[in-house]
Amino acid sequence: RKKEGHKPRLELATQSKLSCLSWNRFIKPQIASSDYEGMVTLWDTATSQSVLEMEEHEKRVWSVDFSFTDSNMLVSGSDDGK
């Protein structure tokens, strides 16, 4: 039996190199991403479209994650210390 290679199921068009992705535990079609330009983006995986872009940081954002208790709350960590 021939093995098939990895095939992406979703492609997200971004302006900058991504540093982190996080799935929303409560709302399955939502992913949050962070990038090297300081942007945190909320994505709808059903449409592969960004639904919210937040420019909260002045430097690279290293991490982003959804709250364990509130599906609408995100936390991010950046080189700018904000």
Tab-separated table of N, CA and C in Angstrom:
chain	number	residue	atom	x	y	z
A	1	ARG	N	0.835	-1.174	0.000
A	1	ARG	CA	0.000	0.000	0.000
A	1	ARG	C	0.879	1.237	0.000
A	2	LYS	N	0.599	2.150	-0.884
A	2	LYS	CA	1.389	3.369	-1.022
A	2	LYS	C	0.980	4.399	0.046
A	3	LYS	N	1.997	4.969	0.718
A	3	LYS	CA	1.741	6.014	1.711
A	3	LYS	C	1.534	7.342	1.011
A	4	GLU	N	0.571	8.085	1.496
A	4	GLU	CA	0.344	9.430	0.972
A	4	GLU	C	1.082	10.436	1.834
A	5	GLY	N	1.576	11.492	1.221
A	5	GLY	CA	2.263	12.548	1.943
A	5	GLY	C	1.284	13.424	2.705
A	6	HIS	N	1.825	14.297	3.497
A	6	HIS	CA	1.011	15.241	4.272
A	6	HIS	C	0.320	16.218	3.328
A	7	LYS	N	-0.968	16.380	3.523
A	7	LYS	CA	-1.736	17.329	2.723
A	7	LYS	C	-2.406	18.327	3.664
A	8	PRO	N	-2.114	19.610	3.524
A	8	PRO	CA	-2.749	20.610	4.395
A	8	PRO	C	-4.261	20.614	4.224
A	9	ARG	N	-4.960	20.746	5.314
A	9	ARG	CA	-6.419	20.831	5.283
A	9	ARG	C	-6.898	22.270	5.267
A	10	LEU	N	-6.008	23.171	5.633
A	10	LEU	CA	-6.371	24.576	5.743
A	10	LEU	C	-5.154	25.427	5.423
A	11	GLU	N	-5.378	26.481	4.681
A	11	GLU	CA	-4.305	27.421	4.374
A	11	GLU	C	-4.762	28.818	4.756
A	12	LEU	N	-3.947	29.511	5.544
A	12	LEU	CA	-4.262	30.862	5.990
A	12	LEU	C	-3.294	31.838	5.338
A	13	ALA	N	-3.828	32.847	4.668
A	13	ALA	CA	-2.994	33.856	4.011
A	13	ALA	C	-2.642	34.937	5.021
A	14	THR	N	-1.350	35.093	5.305
A	14	THR	CA	-0.901	36.074	6.293
A	14	THR	C	0.081	37.058	5.668
A	15	GLN	N	0.222	38.208	6.314
A	15	GLN	CA	1.132	39.247	5.851
A	15	GLN	C	2.551	39.037	6.377
A	16	SER	N	2.681	38.306	7.485
A	16	SER	CA	3.967	38.156	8.160
A	16	SER	C	4.147	36.715	8.620
A	17	LYS	N	5.361	36.384	8.974
A	17	LYS	CA	5.686	35.051	9.479
A	17	LYS	C	4.958	34.802	10.796
A	18	LEU	N	4.275	33.651	10.909
A	18	LEU	CA	3.544	33.313	12.130
A	18	LEU	C	4.495	32.794	13.197
A	19	SER	N	4.185	33.120	14.449
A	19	SER	CA	4.985	32.634	15.568
A	19	SER	C	4.231	31.622	16.415
A	20	CYS	N	2.876	31.661	16.385
A	20	CYS	CA	2.100	30.759	17.237
A	20	CYS	C	0.680	30.616	16.696
A	21	LEU	N	0.099	29.430	16.893
A	21	LEU	CA	-1.312	29.165	16.598
A	21	LEU	C	-1.953	28.551	17.823
A	22	SER	N	-3.227	28.875	18.063
A	22	SER	CA	-3.951	28.299	19.187
A	22	SER	C	-5.404	28.036	18.782
A	23	TRP	N	-5.863	26.803	19.029
A	23	TRP	CA	-7.258	26.449	18.763
A	23	TRP	C	-8.138	26.905	19.913
A	24	ASN	N	-9.336	27.381	19.612
A	24	ASN	CA	-10.323	27.718	20.634
A	24	ASN	C	-10.967	26.413	21.101
A	25	ARG	N	-10.846	26.092	22.368
A	25	ARG	CA	-11.388	24.847	22.907
A	25	ARG	C	-12.906	24.807	22.901
A	26	PHE	N	-13.542	25.982	22.913
A	26	PHE	CA	-14.989	26.063	23.014
A	26	PHE	C	-15.667	26.262	21.657
A	27	ILE	N	-15.031	27.011	20.789
A	27	ILE	CA	-15.592	27.303	19.462
A	27	ILE	C	-14.648	26.686	18.442
A	28	LYS	N	-14.941	25.462	18.031
A	28	LYS	CA	-14.010	24.650	17.249
A	28	LYS	C	-13.509	25.290	15.950
A	29	PRO	N	-14.322	26.027	15.201
A	29	PRO	CA	-13.768	26.584	13.963
A	29	PRO	C	-12.940	27.864	14.150
A	30	GLN	N	-12.516	28.176	15.376
A	30	GLN	CA	-11.717	29.378	15.607
A	30	GLN	C	-10.268	29.038	15.945
A	31	ILE	N	-9.355	29.764	15.292
A	31	ILE	CA	-7.928	29.692	15.582
A	31	ILE	C	-7.442	31.119	15.796
A	32	ALA	N	-6.547	31.290	16.752
A	32	ALA	CA	-5.874	32.572	16.930
A	32	ALA	C	-4.422	32.398	16.498
A	33	SER	N	-3.878	33.426	15.855
A	33	SER	CA	-2.467	33.385	15.456
A	33	SER	C	-1.774	34.650	15.930
A	34	SER	N	-0.455	34.537	16.091
A	34	SER	CA	0.362	35.709	16.384
A	34	SER	C	1.493	35.734	15.370
A	35	ASP	N	2.036	36.946	15.118
A	35	ASP	CA	3.075	37.031	14.093
A	35	ASP	C	4.235	37.928	14.503
A	36	TYR	N	5.223	37.995	13.638
A	36	TYR	CA	6.454	38.728	13.895
A	36	TYR	C	6.295	40.243	13.778
A	37	GLU	N	5.159	40.710	13.286
A	37	GLU	CA	4.921	42.151	13.148
A	37	GLU	C	4.069	42.719	14.282
A	38	GLY	N	3.717	41.898	15.273
A	38	GLY	CA	2.943	42.372	16.414
A	38	GLY	C	1.444	42.197	16.280
A	39	MET	N	0.997	41.449	15.289
A	39	MET	CA	-0.435	41.268	15.030
A	39	MET	C	-0.940	39.972	15.668
A	40	VAL	N	-2.107	40.053	16.301
A	40	VAL	CA	-2.839	38.879	16.768
A	40	VAL	C	-4.101	38.806	15.920
A	41	THR	N	-4.351	37.644	15.304
A	41	THR	CA	-5.467	37.494	14.376
A	41	THR	C	-6.351	36.329	14.800
A	42	LEU	N	-7.658	36.535	14.710
A	42	LEU	CA	-8.640	35.485	14.955
A	42	LEU	C	-9.151	35.011	13.598
A	43	TRP	N	-9.124	33.703	13.373
A	43	TRP	CA	-9.491	33.107	12.093
A	43	TRP	C	-10.718	32.224	12.219
A	44	ASP	N	-11.524	32.190	11.160
A	44	ASP	CA	-12.627	31.236	11.018
A	44	ASP	C	-12.120	30.133	10.091
A	45	THR	N	-11.898	28.943	10.621
A	45	THR	CA	-11.340	27.867	9.811
A	45	THR	C	-12.328	27.320	8.785
A	46	ALA	N	-13.615	27.562	8.987
A	46	ALA	CA	-14.620	27.097	8.018
A	46	ALA	C	-14.500	27.868	6.701
A	47	THR	N	-14.066	29.142	6.787
A	47	THR	CA	-13.970	29.976	5.592
A	47	THR	C	-12.523	30.351	5.242
A	48	SER	N	-11.573	30.031	6.115
A	48	SER	CA	-10.159	30.414	5.975
A	48	SER	C	-9.976	31.931	5.930
A	49	GLN	N	-10.867	32.656	6.573
A	49	GLN	CA	-10.817	34.123	6.588
A	49	GLN	C	-10.527	34.644	7.985
A	50	SER	N	-9.820	35.760	8.051
A	50	SER	CA	-9.626	36.402	9.350
A	50	SER	C	-10.907	37.149	9.707
A	51	VAL	N	-11.291	37.064	10.965
A	51	VAL	CA	-12.507	37.740	11.419
A	51	VAL	C	-12.192	38.912	12.343
A	52	LEU	N	-10.944	38.944	12.858
A	52	LEU	CA	-10.548	40.032	13.743
A	52	LEU	C	-9.025	40.130	13.739
A	53	GLU	N	-8.513	41.357	13.558
A	53	GLU	CA	-7.073	41.600	13.627
A	53	GLU	C	-6.811	42.631	14.710
A	54	MET	N	-5.910	42.294	15.630
A	54	MET	CA	-5.621	43.174	16.757
A	54	MET	C	-4.154	43.596	16.705
A	55	GLU	N	-3.930	44.885	16.619
A	55	GLU	CA	-2.570	45.445	16.627
A	55	GLU	C	-2.275	45.988	18.016
A	56	GLU	N	-2.119	45.083	18.961
A	56	GLU	CA	-1.929	45.474	20.359
A	56	GLU	C	-0.462	45.594	20.743
A	57	HIS	N	0.424	45.060	19.914
A	57	HIS	CA	1.844	45.029	20.257
A	57	HIS	C	2.670	45.828	19.258
A	58	GLU	N	3.808	46.347	19.742
A	58	GLU	CA	4.717	47.117	18.898
A	58	GLU	C	5.872	46.270	18.373
A	59	LYS	N	6.039	45.080	18.941
A	59	LYS	CA	7.114	44.172	18.530
A	59	LYS	C	6.547	42.776	18.295
A	60	ARG	N	7.412	41.870	17.942
A	60	ARG	CA	7.035	40.495	17.636
A	60	ARG	C	6.222	39.864	18.771
A	61	VAL	N	5.130	39.180	18.411
A	61	VAL	CA	4.306	38.446	19.371
A	61	VAL	C	4.737	36.986	19.313
A	62	TRP	N	5.196	36.463	20.443
A	62	TRP	CA	5.705	35.095	20.480
A	62	TRP	C	4.623	34.060	20.730
A	63	SER	N	3.589	34.422	21.484
A	63	SER	CA	2.593	33.421	21.850
A	63	SER	C	1.206	34.031	21.952
A	64	VAL	N	0.219	33.167	21.727
A	64	VAL	CA	-1.186	33.540	21.869
A	64	VAL	C	-1.945	32.300	22.322
A	65	ASP	N	-2.942	32.488	23.202
A	65	ASP	CA	-3.736	31.352	23.659
A	65	ASP	C	-5.095	31.846	24.132
A	66	PHE	N	-6.081	30.974	24.004
A	66	PHE	CA	-7.423	31.259	24.501
A	66	PHE	C	-7.490	30.938	25.990
A	67	SER	N	-8.359	31.649	26.696
A	67	SER	CA	-8.595	31.384	28.107
A	67	SER	C	-9.211	29.984	28.268
A	68	PHE	N	-8.882	29.328	29.376
A	68	PHE	CA	-9.477	28.026	29.672
A	68	PHE	C	-10.910	28.153	30.156
A	69	THR	N	-11.321	29.351	30.579
A	69	THR	CA	-12.660	29.525	31.148
A	69	THR	C	-13.567	30.459	30.352
A	70	ASP	N	-13.009	31.300	29.490
A	70	ASP	CA	-13.801	32.264	28.730
A	70	ASP	C	-13.417	32.176	27.255
A	71	SER	N	-14.322	31.686	26.438
A	71	SER	CA	-14.029	31.441	25.022
A	71	SER	C	-13.739	32.712	24.230
A	72	ASN	N	-14.097	33.870	24.766
A	72	ASN	CA	-13.891	35.132	24.063
A	72	ASN	C	-12.655	35.898	24.528
A	73	MET	N	-11.870	35.292	25.424
A	73	MET	CA	-10.697	35.985	25.949
A	73	MET	C	-9.416	35.353	25.400
A	74	LEU	N	-8.530	36.229	24.905
A	74	LEU	CA	-7.223	35.815	24.397
A	74	LEU	C	-6.134	36.442	25.244
A	75	VAL	N	-5.008	35.767	25.324
A	75	VAL	CA	-3.828	36.327	25.967
A	75	VAL	C	-2.674	36.197	24.979
A	76	SER	N	-1.784	37.184	24.974
A	76	SER	CA	-0.644	37.143	24.052
A	76	SER	C	0.598	37.635	24.780
A	77	GLY	N	1.739	37.156	24.319
A	77	GLY	CA	3.011	37.566	24.896
A	77	GLY	C	3.938	38.086	23.810
A	78	SER	N	4.576	39.220	24.078
A	78	SER	CA	5.373	39.902	23.055
A	78	SER	C	6.700	40.381	23.611
A	79	ASP	N	7.627	40.700	22.688
A	79	ASP	CA	8.900	41.290	23.059
A	79	ASP	C	8.733	42.678	23.688
A	80	ASP	N	7.588	43.336	23.445
A	80	ASP	CA	7.402	44.699	23.964
A	80	ASP	C	6.959	44.724	25.424
A	81	GLY	N	6.638	43.555	26.012
A	81	GLY	CA	6.270	43.492	27.417
A	81	GLY	C	4.868	43.960	27.736
A	82	LYS	N	4.048	44.251	26.719
A	82	LYS	CA	2.670	44.716	26.955
A	82	LYS	C	1.757	43.545	27.228
